[in-house]
Coordinates of C-alpha atoms in Angstrom, one line a residue:
Chain A
M12 CA -9.0 55.7 -44.8
A13 CA -8.7 52.9 -47.2
A14 CA -12.3 52.0 -47.2
A15 CA -14.3 55.2 -47.1
A16 CA -16.0 53.6 -50.0
E17 CA -17.7 51.3 -47.7
L18 CA -19.5 54.0 -45.8
S19 CA -22.0 55.2 -48.3
L20 CA -24.8 53.2 -46.7
I21 CA -24.6 55.2 -43.6
K22 CA -26.9 57.7 -45.1
P23 CA -30.1 56.0 -44.2
V24 CA -32.5 58.6 -45.5
N25 CA -32.0 57.5 -49.1
P26 CA -31.5 53.8 -49.3
I27 CA -31.6 53.7 -53.1
R28 CA -28.4 55.5 -53.7
P29 CA -25.9 53.2 -52.2
F30 CA -27.2 50.1 -53.8
G31 CA -28.2 51.0 -57.2
R32 CA -25.8 52.4 -59.7
P33 CA -26.6 56.0 -59.3
V34 CA -27.2 58.2 -62.3
V35 CA -24.6 60.7 -63.2
R36 CA -24.3 63.2 -60.4
H37 CA -21.4 65.3 -61.6
P38 CA -21.7 65.3 -65.3
H39 CA -18.5 67.2 -65.8
L40 CA -16.3 64.9 -63.7
K41 CA -15.6 62.5 -66.5
F42 CA -14.5 65.4 -68.6
R43 CA -12.2 66.7 -65.8
I44 CA -10.6 63.3 -65.4
A45 CA -10.0 63.0 -69.1
A46 CA -8.7 66.5 -69.2
A47 CA -6.3 65.9 -66.3
A48 CA -5.1 62.8 -68.0
A49 CA -4.4 64.7 -71.2
A50 CA -2.5 67.3 -69.2
M51 CA -0.5 64.7 -67.3
A52 CA 0.4 62.6 -70.3
P53 CA 0.5 64.8 -73.3
Q54 CA 2.8 62.5 -75.2
K55 CA 0.2 59.8 -75.3
P56 CA -2.5 59.6 -77.9
K57 CA -5.6 61.6 -76.9
K58 CA -7.9 58.7 -76.6
A59 CA -5.8 57.4 -73.8
G60 CA -7.7 59.6 -71.3
K61 CA -11.1 58.5 -72.6
T62 CA -11.3 55.3 -70.7
S63 CA -14.9 55.0 -69.8
I64 CA -15.3 55.8 -66.2
K65 CA -18.5 54.9 -64.4
E66 CA -19.9 57.4 -61.9
T67 CA -20.0 54.7 -59.3
L68 CA -16.3 55.1 -58.9
L69 CA -17.0 58.2 -56.9
T70 CA -19.1 56.4 -54.4
P71 CA -16.4 57.0 -51.7
R72 CA -17.6 60.0 -49.9
F73 CA -16.0 63.1 -48.5
Y74 CA -16.8 63.8 -44.9
T75 CA -17.1 66.9 -42.8
T76 CA -18.1 67.3 -39.2
D77 CA -18.9 69.7 -36.4
F78 CA -15.5 71.1 -35.8
D79 CA -16.6 73.2 -32.8
E80 CA -17.9 70.1 -31.0
M81 CA -14.6 68.4 -31.9
E82 CA -12.7 71.2 -30.3
R83 CA -14.8 70.9 -27.1
L84 CA -14.4 67.1 -27.0
F85 CA -10.7 67.3 -27.0
N86 CA -10.2 70.4 -24.9
T87 CA -7.9 69.2 -22.1
E88 CA -9.3 72.0 -19.9
I89 CA -12.9 70.9 -20.2
N90 CA -12.3 67.1 -20.5
K91 CA -9.9 66.3 -17.7
K92 CA -10.3 62.5 -18.1
L93 CA -8.6 62.4 -21.5
N94 CA -6.0 59.7 -21.5
Q95 CA -3.1 61.8 -22.8
A96 CA -0.7 58.9 -22.2
E97 CA -2.4 57.0 -25.0
F98 CA -2.4 59.9 -27.3
E99 CA 1.2 60.7 -26.6
A100 CA 2.1 57.0 -27.3
L101 CA 0.2 57.2 -30.6
L102 CA 1.9 60.5 -31.5
N103 CA 5.2 58.7 -31.0
E104 CA 4.2 55.9 -33.3
F105 CA 3.0 58.4 -36.0
K106 CA 6.2 60.5 -35.7
T107 CA 8.3 57.3 -36.2
D108 CA 6.9 57.3 -39.7
Y109 CA 7.5 53.7 -40.5
N110 CA 6.7 54.1 -44.2
Q111 CA 8.7 57.3 -44.9
T112 CA 10.6 55.6 -47.7
H113 CA 8.2 52.9 -48.6
F114 CA 6.2 54.4 -51.4
V115 CA 8.8 54.5 -54.1
R116 CA 7.8 53.4 -57.5
N117 CA 9.8 51.4 -60.1
P118 CA 9.5 50.6 -63.8
E119 CA 7.5 47.5 -63.1
F120 CA 4.3 49.6 -62.7
K121 CA 4.1 51.0 -66.2
A122 CA 5.1 47.6 -67.8
A123 CA 2.4 45.8 -65.8
A124 CA -0.2 48.4 -66.7
D125 CA 0.6 48.2 -70.4
K126 CA 0.2 44.4 -70.3
M127 CA -3.3 44.7 -68.8
Q128 CA -6.0 44.9 -71.4
G129 CA -9.7 44.5 -71.8
P130 CA -12.2 44.4 -69.0
L131 CA -9.5 43.7 -66.3
R132 CA -7.8 47.0 -67.3
E133 CA -11.0 48.9 -67.0
I134 CA -11.9 47.4 -63.6
F135 CA -8.4 48.1 -62.4
V136 CA -8.6 51.7 -63.3
E137 CA -11.9 51.9 -61.3
F138 CA -10.2 50.2 -58.4
L139 CA -7.4 52.7 -58.4
E140 CA -9.8 55.6 -58.7
R141 CA -12.0 54.5 -55.9
S142 CA -9.1 53.8 -53.6
C143 CA -7.5 57.1 -54.4
T144 CA -10.7 59.0 -53.8
A145 CA -11.1 57.1 -50.5
E146 CA -7.6 57.9 -49.3
F147 CA -7.9 61.5 -50.4
S148 CA -11.2 61.8 -48.5
G149 CA -9.3 60.7 -45.4
F150 CA -6.6 63.3 -46.1
L151 CA -9.1 66.2 -46.3
L152 CA -10.9 65.3 -43.1
Y153 CA -7.8 64.7 -41.0
K154 CA -6.0 67.7 -42.4
E155 CA -8.9 69.9 -41.3
L156 CA -9.1 68.3 -37.9
G157 CA -5.4 68.8 -37.5
R158 CA -5.8 72.4 -38.2
R159 CA -8.8 73.0 -36.0
L160 CA -7.6 71.2 -32.9
K161 CA -4.2 72.8 -32.8
K162 CA -5.1 75.1 -29.9
T163 CA -7.3 72.9 -27.7
N164 CA -5.3 69.7 -28.0
P165 CA -2.0 70.0 -29.8
V166 CA -1.2 66.3 -29.4
V167 CA -4.4 65.1 -30.9
A168 CA -4.1 67.8 -33.6
E169 CA -0.6 66.6 -34.5
I170 CA -1.8 63.0 -34.8
F171 CA -4.5 64.1 -37.2
S172 CA -1.9 66.0 -39.3
L173 CA 0.4 63.0 -39.4
M174 CA -2.4 60.8 -40.4
S175 CA -3.3 63.2 -43.2
R176 CA 0.4 62.9 -44.2
D177 CA -0.1 59.1 -44.6
E178 CA -3.4 59.5 -46.5
A179 CA -1.9 62.0 -48.9
R180 CA 1.0 59.6 -49.5
H181 CA -1.4 56.8 -50.2
A182 CA -3.6 58.9 -52.4
G183 CA -0.6 60.2 -54.3
F184 CA 0.8 56.7 -54.8
L185 CA -2.6 55.5 -56.2
N186 CA -2.8 58.5 -58.4
K187 CA 0.6 57.8 -59.8
G188 CA -0.7 54.3 -60.4
L189 CA -3.4 55.9 -62.5
S190 CA -0.8 57.6 -64.6
D191 CA 0.4 54.2 -65.6
F192 CA -3.0 53.9 -67.3
N193 CA -2.6 57.4 -68.7
L194 CA -5.1 58.8 -66.3
A195 CA -5.0 61.1 -63.3
L196 CA -7.6 62.2 -60.8
D197 CA -7.8 66.0 -60.5
L198 CA -7.7 66.1 -56.7
G199 CA -7.9 69.8 -56.4
F200 CA -11.1 69.8 -58.5
L201 CA -12.5 66.9 -56.5
T202 CA -12.0 68.9 -53.3
K203 CA -14.2 71.6 -54.6
A204 CA -16.7 69.7 -56.6
R205 CA -17.5 66.8 -54.4
K206 CA -20.4 66.9 -52.0
Y207 CA -19.5 66.5 -48.4
T208 CA -21.4 64.2 -46.1
F209 CA -21.9 65.7 -42.6
F210 CA -21.4 63.4 -39.6
K211 CA -21.5 64.4 -35.9
P212 CA -18.2 63.7 -34.3
K213 CA -19.3 60.5 -32.6
F214 CA -20.4 59.1 -36.0
I215 CA -17.1 60.2 -37.5
F216 CA -15.4 58.1 -34.8
Y217 CA -17.4 55.0 -35.4
A218 CA -17.3 55.3 -39.2
T219 CA -13.6 56.1 -39.5
Y220 CA -12.6 53.5 -37.0
L221 CA -14.4 50.9 -39.1
S222 CA -13.2 52.3 -42.3
E223 CA -9.5 52.1 -41.2
K224 CA -9.8 48.7 -39.7
I225 CA -11.7 47.2 -42.6
G226 CA -9.1 48.9 -44.9
Y227 CA -6.4 47.1 -43.0
W228 CA -8.1 43.7 -43.3
R229 CA -8.8 44.2 -47.0
Y230 CA -5.2 45.2 -47.8
I231 CA -3.5 42.6 -45.7
T232 CA -5.7 39.8 -47.1
I233 CA -5.0 40.8 -50.7
F234 CA -1.3 41.0 -49.8
R235 CA -1.0 37.6 -48.1
H236 CA -3.1 35.9 -50.8
L237 CA -1.0 37.3 -53.6
K238 CA 2.2 36.5 -51.8
E239 CA 1.1 32.8 -51.8
N240 CA -0.2 33.1 -55.3
P241 CA 2.2 35.3 -57.2
E242 CA 0.7 34.3 -60.6
Y243 CA -2.1 36.7 -59.9
Q244 CA 0.2 39.5 -59.0
C245 CA -0.8 41.5 -62.1
Y246 CA 0.2 45.0 -60.9
P247 CA 3.0 45.7 -58.4
I248 CA 0.9 48.0 -56.2
F249 CA -0.2 45.0 -54.2
K250 CA 3.4 44.3 -53.1
Y251 CA 3.2 47.6 -51.1
F252 CA 0.1 46.6 -49.2
E253 CA 1.7 44.9 -46.3
N254 CA 3.5 48.0 -45.0
W255 CA 0.8 50.3 -46.3
C256 CA -2.0 48.7 -44.3
Q257 CA 0.0 49.0 -41.1
D258 CA -0.7 52.7 -41.5
E259 CA -4.4 52.0 -41.7
N260 CA -4.3 49.8 -38.7
R261 CA -2.6 52.5 -36.6
H262 CA -5.1 55.1 -37.8
G263 CA -7.8 52.8 -36.5
D264 CA -6.0 52.5 -33.1
F265 CA -6.1 56.3 -32.9
F266 CA -9.9 56.3 -33.3
S267 CA -10.0 53.6 -30.7
A268 CA -8.2 55.9 -28.3
L269 CA -10.5 58.8 -29.3
L270 CA -13.5 56.7 -28.4
K271 CA -12.0 55.5 -25.2
A272 CA -11.5 59.2 -24.3
Q273 CA -15.2 59.8 -24.8
P274 CA -16.8 56.9 -22.9
Q275 CA -20.2 58.5 -23.3
F276 CA -20.0 57.2 -26.9
L277 CA -19.4 53.7 -25.8
N278 CA -21.3 52.9 -22.6
D279 CA -25.0 53.2 -23.0
W280 CA -27.7 51.3 -24.9
K281 CA -27.8 54.0 -27.6
A282 CA -24.1 53.5 -28.2
K283 CA -24.7 49.8 -28.7
L284 CA -27.4 50.4 -31.2
W285 CA -25.2 52.9 -33.1
A286 CA -22.2 50.5 -33.0
R287 CA -24.3 47.7 -34.6
F288 CA -25.7 50.1 -37.1
F289 CA -22.3 51.3 -38.3
C290 CA -21.0 47.8 -38.4
L291 CA -23.9 46.7 -40.5
S292 CA -23.7 49.7 -42.8
V293 CA -20.0 49.2 -43.5
Y294 CA -20.3 45.4 -44.0
V295 CA -23.3 45.5 -46.2
T296 CA -22.0 48.3 -48.4
M297 CA -18.7 46.5 -48.9
Y298 CA -20.4 43.2 -49.7
L299 CA -22.8 44.8 -52.2
N300 CA -20.1 47.0 -53.8
D301 CA -17.7 44.1 -54.1
C302 CA -20.3 41.7 -55.5
Q303 CA -20.8 44.2 -58.3
R304 CA -17.1 44.0 -59.0
T305 CA -16.4 40.3 -58.9
A306 CA -14.3 40.6 -62.0
F307 CA -11.7 42.6 -60.1
Y308 CA -11.4 40.0 -57.2
E309 CA -11.5 37.1 -59.6
G310 CA -8.9 38.9 -61.7
I311 CA -6.5 38.6 -58.7
G312 CA -7.5 35.1 -57.9
L313 CA -9.9 35.7 -55.1
N314 CA -13.4 34.5 -54.5
T315 CA -15.2 37.7 -53.9
K316 CA -17.7 36.5 -51.3
E317 CA -15.2 34.4 -49.4
F318 CA -12.8 37.4 -49.4
D319 CA -15.5 39.7 -48.1
M320 CA -16.7 37.3 -45.5
H321 CA -13.1 36.9 -44.2
V322 CA -12.6 40.6 -44.1
I323 CA -16.0 41.1 -42.3
I324 CA -15.3 38.4 -39.7
E325 CA -11.8 39.8 -39.0
T326 CA -12.9 43.4 -38.9
N327 CA -15.7 42.4 -36.6
R328 CA -13.3 40.6 -34.2
T329 CA -11.1 43.7 -34.2
T330 CA -14.0 46.0 -33.7
A331 CA -15.2 44.0 -30.7
R332 CA -12.1 45.3 -28.9
I333 CA -13.7 48.8 -28.7
F334 CA -17.3 48.9 -29.8
P335 CA -19.8 48.0 -27.0
A336 CA -21.7 45.7 -29.3
V337 CA -20.9 44.0 -32.7
L338 CA -22.9 41.8 -35.0
D339 CA -22.9 38.0 -34.9
V340 CA -21.3 37.8 -38.4
E341 CA -20.0 34.3 -37.8
N342 CA -23.5 33.1 -37.6
P343 CA -24.2 31.5 -41.0
E344 CA -27.5 33.3 -41.1
F345 CA -25.7 36.6 -41.4
K346 CA -24.1 35.5 -44.7
R347 CA -27.3 34.1 -46.0
K348 CA -28.9 37.5 -45.4
L349 CA -26.0 39.3 -47.2
D350 CA -26.4 36.9 -50.1
R351 CA -30.1 37.7 -50.4
M352 CA -29.3 41.4 -50.3
V353 CA -26.9 40.8 -53.3
E354 CA -29.7 39.1 -55.2
I355 CA -32.1 42.0 -54.6
N356 CA -29.5 44.5 -55.4
Q357 CA -28.8 42.8 -58.7
K358 CA -32.5 43.1 -59.5
L359 CA -32.4 46.8 -58.6
V360 CA -29.4 47.4 -60.8
A361 CA -31.2 45.6 -63.6
V362 CA -34.2 47.9 -63.2
G363 CA -31.9 50.9 -63.5
E364 CA -30.5 49.6 -66.8
T365 CA -33.9 49.1 -68.5
Q366 CA -35.2 51.6 -71.0
D367 CA -38.3 52.3 -68.9
I368 CA -39.3 55.9 -68.1
P369 CA -38.2 57.1 -64.6
L370 CA -41.7 56.7 -63.1
V371 CA -41.9 53.1 -64.2
K372 CA -38.4 52.4 -62.9
N373 CA -39.3 53.9 -59.6
L374 CA -42.5 51.8 -59.3
K375 CA -40.5 48.7 -60.1
R376 CA -38.0 49.6 -57.5
I377 CA -40.5 49.9 -54.6
P378 CA -41.0 46.2 -53.8
L379 CA -37.3 45.5 -54.2
I380 CA -36.3 48.3 -51.9
A381 CA -38.9 47.1 -49.4
A382 CA -37.3 43.6 -49.6
L383 CA -33.8 45.0 -49.2
V384 CA -34.8 47.1 -46.2
S385 CA -36.5 44.2 -44.5
E386 CA -33.4 42.1 -45.0
I387 CA -31.2 44.8 -43.5
I388 CA -33.5 45.3 -40.6
A389 CA -33.6 41.6 -40.0
A390 CA -29.8 41.5 -40.0
Y391 CA -29.7 44.4 -37.7
L392 CA -32.0 42.7 -35.2
M393 CA -30.1 39.5 -35.1
P394 CA -28.9 38.9 -31.5
P395 CA -25.7 41.0 -31.2
I396 CA -22.5 40.2 -29.3
E397 CA -21.7 42.3 -26.3
S398 CA -18.1 43.6 -26.6
G399 CA -15.8 46.4 -25.8
S400 CA -12.3 47.2 -24.5
V401 CA -11.4 45.4 -21.3
D402 CA -10.4 48.8 -19.9
F403 CA -14.2 49.4 -19.5
A404 CA -15.4 46.0 -18.5
E405 CA -16.9 46.1 -15.0
F406 CA -15.9 42.5 -14.5
E407 CA -12.4 43.1 -15.7
P408 CA -10.9 42.0 -12.4
Q409 CA -12.3 38.5 -13.0
L410 CA -11.0 38.2 -16.5
V411 CA -8.4 35.7 -17.3
Y412 CA -5.9 36.7 -19.9
Chain B
M1333 CA 8.3 43.4 -48.3
V1334 CA 9.5 43.4 -44.8
A1335 CA 8.2 40.2 -43.3
P1336 CA 8.3 37.3 -45.7
A1337 CA 5.7 34.7 -44.8
T1338 CA 8.3 32.1 -44.6
L1339 CA 10.8 33.3 -42.1
A1340 CA 14.4 32.6 -41.8
L1341 CA 14.2 31.0 -38.5
R1342 CA 17.2 31.0 -36.2
P1343 CA 19.2 27.9 -36.3
W1344 CA 18.0 26.6 -32.9
L1345 CA 14.4 26.9 -33.9
V1346 CA 12.6 23.7 -34.6
P1347 CA 9.5 24.1 -36.7
A1348 CA 6.2 23.0 -35.3
P1349 CA 5.1 19.5 -36.1
S1350 CA 2.0 20.8 -37.8
R1351 CA 0.9 24.3 -38.9
A1352 CA -0.7 25.8 -35.9
D1353 CA -3.9 27.5 -36.8
R1354 CA -5.9 30.1 -35.1
A1355 CA -8.7 29.0 -32.9
R1356 CA -11.8 30.9 -33.2
S1357 CA -13.0 32.2 -29.9
L1358 CA -15.5 34.9 -30.3
H1359 CA -18.3 33.2 -28.5
T1360 CA -16.4 31.8 -25.6
S1361 CA -16.9 34.7 -23.3
P1362 CA -19.0 37.9 -23.3
L1363 CA -15.8 39.9 -23.7
L1364 CA -14.4 37.8 -26.5
L1365 CA -11.3 36.9 -24.8
P1366 CA -9.3 34.2 -26.6
S1367 CA -10.0 30.7 -25.6
T1368 CA -7.3 28.5 -24.2
S1369 CA -6.3 25.7 -26.3
V1370 CA -2.7 25.9 -25.4
H1371 CA -1.2 22.7 -24.2
L1372 CA 1.3 23.1 -21.5
Q1373 CA 3.4 20.0 -21.9
S1374 CA 5.8 18.6 -19.3
N1375 CA 9.2 20.1 -19.2
G1376 CA 10.8 16.8 -19.9
G1377 CA 9.7 17.1 -23.5
A1378 CA 10.8 20.6 -24.0
T1379 CA 11.9 21.3 -27.5
K1380 CA 15.1 22.9 -28.6
L1381 CA 13.1 26.1 -29.2
F1382 CA 12.9 27.0 -25.6
S1383 CA 15.9 25.2 -24.2
T1384 CA 17.5 28.5 -25.1
C1385 CA 16.0 29.7 -21.9
N1386 CA 18.0 27.1 -20.0
R1387 CA 21.1 28.2 -21.8
V1388 CA 20.5 31.8 -21.1
S1389 CA 20.1 31.0 -17.4
S1390 CA 23.2 28.8 -17.2
I1391 CA 25.3 31.3 -19.0
R1392 CA 24.1 34.0 -16.7
A1393 CA 24.9 31.9 -13.6
V1394 CA 28.6 31.8 -14.6
A1395 CA 28.9 35.1 -16.3
V1396 CA 27.7 37.6 -13.8
D1397 CA 31.1 38.7 -12.8
S1398 CA 32.9 37.7 -15.9
D1399 CA 33.7 39.9 -18.9
Q1400 CA 31.6 37.8 -21.3
L1401 CA 28.6 40.0 -20.7
G1402 CA 30.4 43.2 -21.3
S1403 CA 30.9 42.4 -25.0
S1404 CA 27.3 42.4 -25.8
E1405 CA 25.9 44.7 -23.1
P1406 CA 26.5 48.4 -22.6
P1407 CA 28.1 48.7 -19.2
Q1408 CA 25.4 50.9 -17.7
Q1409 CA 23.0 48.1 -17.9
I1410 CA 25.0 46.2 -15.5
E1411 CA 25.7 49.1 -13.2
K1412 CA 22.3 50.7 -12.7
P1413 CA 18.8 49.2 -12.8
K1414 CA 16.7 49.9 -15.9
K1415 CA 13.0 50.1 -16.1
Y1416 CA 11.3 47.5 -18.3
Y1417 CA 7.7 47.8 -19.4
F1418 CA 5.6 44.9 -20.6
V1419 CA 2.3 43.6 -21.7
V1420 CA 1.5 40.0 -21.1
A1421 CA -1.2 37.4 -22.0
N1422 CA -1.4 33.8 -22.7
A1423 CA 1.0 32.6 -25.5
K1424 CA -1.8 31.4 -27.7
F1425 CA -3.2 34.9 -27.9
M1426 CA 0.1 36.6 -28.3
L1427 CA 1.8 34.3 -30.7
D1428 CA -0.9 32.4 -32.5
E1429 CA -4.1 34.4 -32.7
E1430 CA -2.9 38.0 -33.1
E1431 CA -1.4 37.9 -36.5
H1432 CA -1.2 41.7 -36.8
F1433 CA 1.2 41.5 -33.8
K1434 CA 3.7 39.6 -35.9
E1435 CA 3.4 42.2 -38.7
L1436 CA 4.0 45.0 -36.2
L1437 CA 7.1 43.4 -34.7
Y1438 CA 8.6 42.8 -38.1
E1439 CA 7.8 46.3 -39.2
K1440 CA 9.6 47.6 -36.1
L1441 CA 12.6 45.3 -36.6
R1442 CA 12.8 46.5 -40.2
L1443 CA 12.8 50.1 -39.1
Y1444 CA 15.4 49.6 -36.5
G1445 CA 17.6 48.0 -39.1
E1446 CA 17.1 50.9 -41.5
R1447 CA 17.9 53.4 -38.8
N1448 CA 20.6 51.5 -37.1
K1449 CA 18.7 51.5 -33.8
E1450 CA 19.6 48.9 -31.2
Q1451 CA 16.7 46.6 -30.5
D1452 CA 14.9 47.5 -27.3
F1453 CA 11.9 45.1 -27.4
W1454 CA 11.7 41.4 -26.9
L1455 CA 9.2 38.5 -26.7
V1456 CA 9.7 36.4 -23.6
V1457 CA 7.8 33.1 -23.2
E1458 CA 7.1 32.3 -19.6
P1459 CA 9.2 35.1 -18.2
K1460 CA 10.6 34.7 -14.7
F1461 CA 9.8 38.3 -13.8
L1462 CA 6.1 37.3 -13.6
D1463 CA 6.9 35.8 -10.2
K1464 CA 6.9 39.4 -8.9
F1465 CA 3.4 39.9 -10.1
P1466 CA 1.0 37.5 -8.2
D1467 CA -1.9 39.7 -9.2
I1468 CA -1.1 39.2 -12.8
T1469 CA -0.2 35.5 -12.6
K1470 CA -3.4 34.5 -10.9
R1471 CA -5.3 35.9 -13.9
L1472 CA -3.1 34.5 -16.6
K1473 CA -3.5 31.4 -18.7
R1474 CA -0.2 29.5 -19.1
P1475 CA 2.1 29.4 -20.8
A1476 CA 2.3 33.1 -21.0
A1477 CA 4.1 35.3 -23.5
A1478 CA 5.2 38.9 -22.6
L1479 CA 6.3 41.7 -24.8
V1480 CA 9.0 43.6 -23.0
S1481 CA 10.6 46.9 -23.8
T1482 CA 12.4 49.8 -22.3
D1483 CA 10.2 52.1 -24.4
R1484 CA 7.3 53.0 -22.2
P1485 CA 5.2 54.9 -24.8
W1486 CA 5.5 52.0 -27.2
I1487 CA 4.2 49.5 -24.6
T1488 CA 1.3 51.9 -23.9
F1489 CA 0.6 51.8 -27.6
M1490 CA 0.8 48.0 -27.7
K1491 CA -1.6 47.8 -24.8
L1492 CA -4.0 49.9 -26.8
R1493 CA -3.6 47.7 -29.8
L1494 CA -3.8 44.3 -28.2
D1495 CA -6.3 45.4 -25.5
R1496 CA -6.7 41.9 -24.1
V1497 CA -3.4 42.1 -22.2
L1498 CA -2.2 43.0 -18.8
S1499 CA 0.5 45.7 -18.4
D1500 CA 3.0 46.7 -15.8
S1501 CA 6.7 47.5 -15.3
F1502 CA 9.7 46.4 -13.3
D1503 CA 13.3 47.2 -12.6
A1504 CA 16.1 44.9 -13.5
D1505 CA 19.9 45.3 -13.2
T1506 CA 20.7 43.6 -16.4
L1507 CA 19.0 42.7 -19.6
E1508 CA 19.5 39.1 -18.9
D1509 CA 17.7 39.4 -15.6
A1510 CA 14.9 41.2 -17.3
L1511 CA 14.4 38.7 -20.0
A1512 CA 15.1 35.4 -18.1
C1513 CA 12.5 32.8 -18.8
N1514 CA 11.5 29.3 -17.9
P1515 CA 11.7 26.6 -20.5
V1516 CA 8.3 25.5 -21.9
D1517 CA 7.1 23.6 -24.9
L1518 CA 4.6 25.5 -27.0
H1519 CA 1.9 23.8 -29.0
F1520 CA -1.0 25.6 -30.5
E1521 CA -4.0 23.6 -31.7
K1522 CA -5.3 24.0 -35.2
P1523 CA -8.4 26.1 -35.5
E1524 CA -11.6 24.4 -36.6
I1525 CA -12.4 27.1 -39.1
W1526 CA -9.9 29.1 -41.1
T1527 CA -11.7 31.7 -43.3
A1528 CA -8.6 33.4 -44.8
P1529 CA -7.5 32.9 -48.4
Y1530 CA -4.0 32.5 -47.1
K1531 CA -2.1 30.4 -44.7
K1532 CA -1.3 31.2 -41.1
Y1533 CA 2.0 32.7 -40.2
E1534 CA 4.4 30.0 -39.5
F1535 CA 4.8 28.6 -36.0
G1536 CA 8.0 30.1 -34.6
W1537 CA 7.8 33.4 -36.3
W1538 CA 8.7 35.0 -33.0
G1539 CA 12.2 33.6 -33.0
P1540 CA 14.0 36.8 -33.9
F1541 CA 12.4 38.5 -30.9
L1542 CA 13.3 36.0 -28.2
P1543 CA 16.1 37.1 -25.9
P1544 CA 19.4 37.0 -27.7
P1545 CA 21.4 33.8 -27.0
S1546 CA 24.4 36.0 -26.1
I1547 CA 23.0 36.9 -22.8

């Protein structure tokens, strides 16, 4: 779940939070991180752990769902239509464990981290922390699903467990990366202290599918770009991305199979509206998040907006293989709308940084939020593209491949 | 670091005259099937790349009852028919547009190397076995490219991944029968828009997955 970070917008009830830089929500977290760092690297000077960490790094959310409903959905007794062949094929793929020996560190990491100074160092730490939290969030959810589905569908349960293996590996690797910067995330503490966002199973499917696929496209794009431009290869973790993101891609395939096994989540007008909603949420959140962190992308030689648009276009094309409708992101108007959202968001951030009293801040925010919401609605209402797996297409027999 | 962007192509591979780029095809049909911008050129101009197919066929013609095959093929493949599973689509889709497909195949090849597993998957351009599937060929843009394997679950997985492919299976007595192909010259048109901050995978990346010249 490389890009769980991208999902924060999905909580439509409170549109402020995902866009603005939220005020400190867990005041002790900073302390915990610093403390963990001190414990991990006692030989280092104390100030090493004090790298200022903005709360926004915790935007990636933790998810929980209705596990009873999940059990019913994948109960092979109740749901006879389940395509077990697809699940067994996926189980084989996950058992193969392509990356069993991939995540091995070398001395390059520490040396590269030591060389990195100033703002780039700070933004790198934030990148590692966000990514680690996102991967860890996937680990927790998949682990629990693996545990809960053991009885009703052992195949699906085992896939979840193997995916949680991958996520744990990714999170651990990122956390070791943090140790190069004399930091460490206290994952045990995170598990207990973080708020969990509840999603019904069908929303978990849409959201995690997108999260995995967009994660794949982000990682592979960074990898291929850095392979061609090694002068920007400032930290060796990127060299691992090519193999790494194949895990993300496979995880996405699994959610694709889960959705195909529940056609009621794919085949009516409501499904189309939700599919578009989730696409938009994920794309907009990523775009706004990344545009607040251009230093990171520029630091590795990428143009943030071009990078994001590429990732959005490719993710959308991939998603069109399963979602019943996707957004017309290749229409130039879509990008224009995203860019206007970035401008409004910057103004929102600026309001948050003023010295005004909270009431004044909130009053100043009202018109900006209204503008943002109207841009988002306008993007949502743009004519969509009908899509989906050919396995469900009524006119499939007429298709030419 | 499994799949370097610049591949060590096999000696008989001739690089494309120009870098083939992905054509963008989202709007061409309601189901987003890839467009056809593949040029099927006359066989007279077939490149060295696919003349391997010819070679395979001619070797087969003389080698059926010779010992030459035995050296590279386990004997049971000659004695009893084996089942081969495949997914197939137009070559433009398989070899030019689906770049993750290339990554998957190299990942698998890397793993087989690490675990000393004998290769059981191949890419076949214009496979002869298609003649047995009129229901598939009438719905297939040409030239076609098939992913063939003896590993059924893996082909099920690849169908799930690629989605816009047709899938079936057939029996063949020998590997060379299974993988026989007709020579064809591939040429993919450059895409009009290329949004990626990196170059496309090089034309011919599929070389290592073509049927081995030994058969």
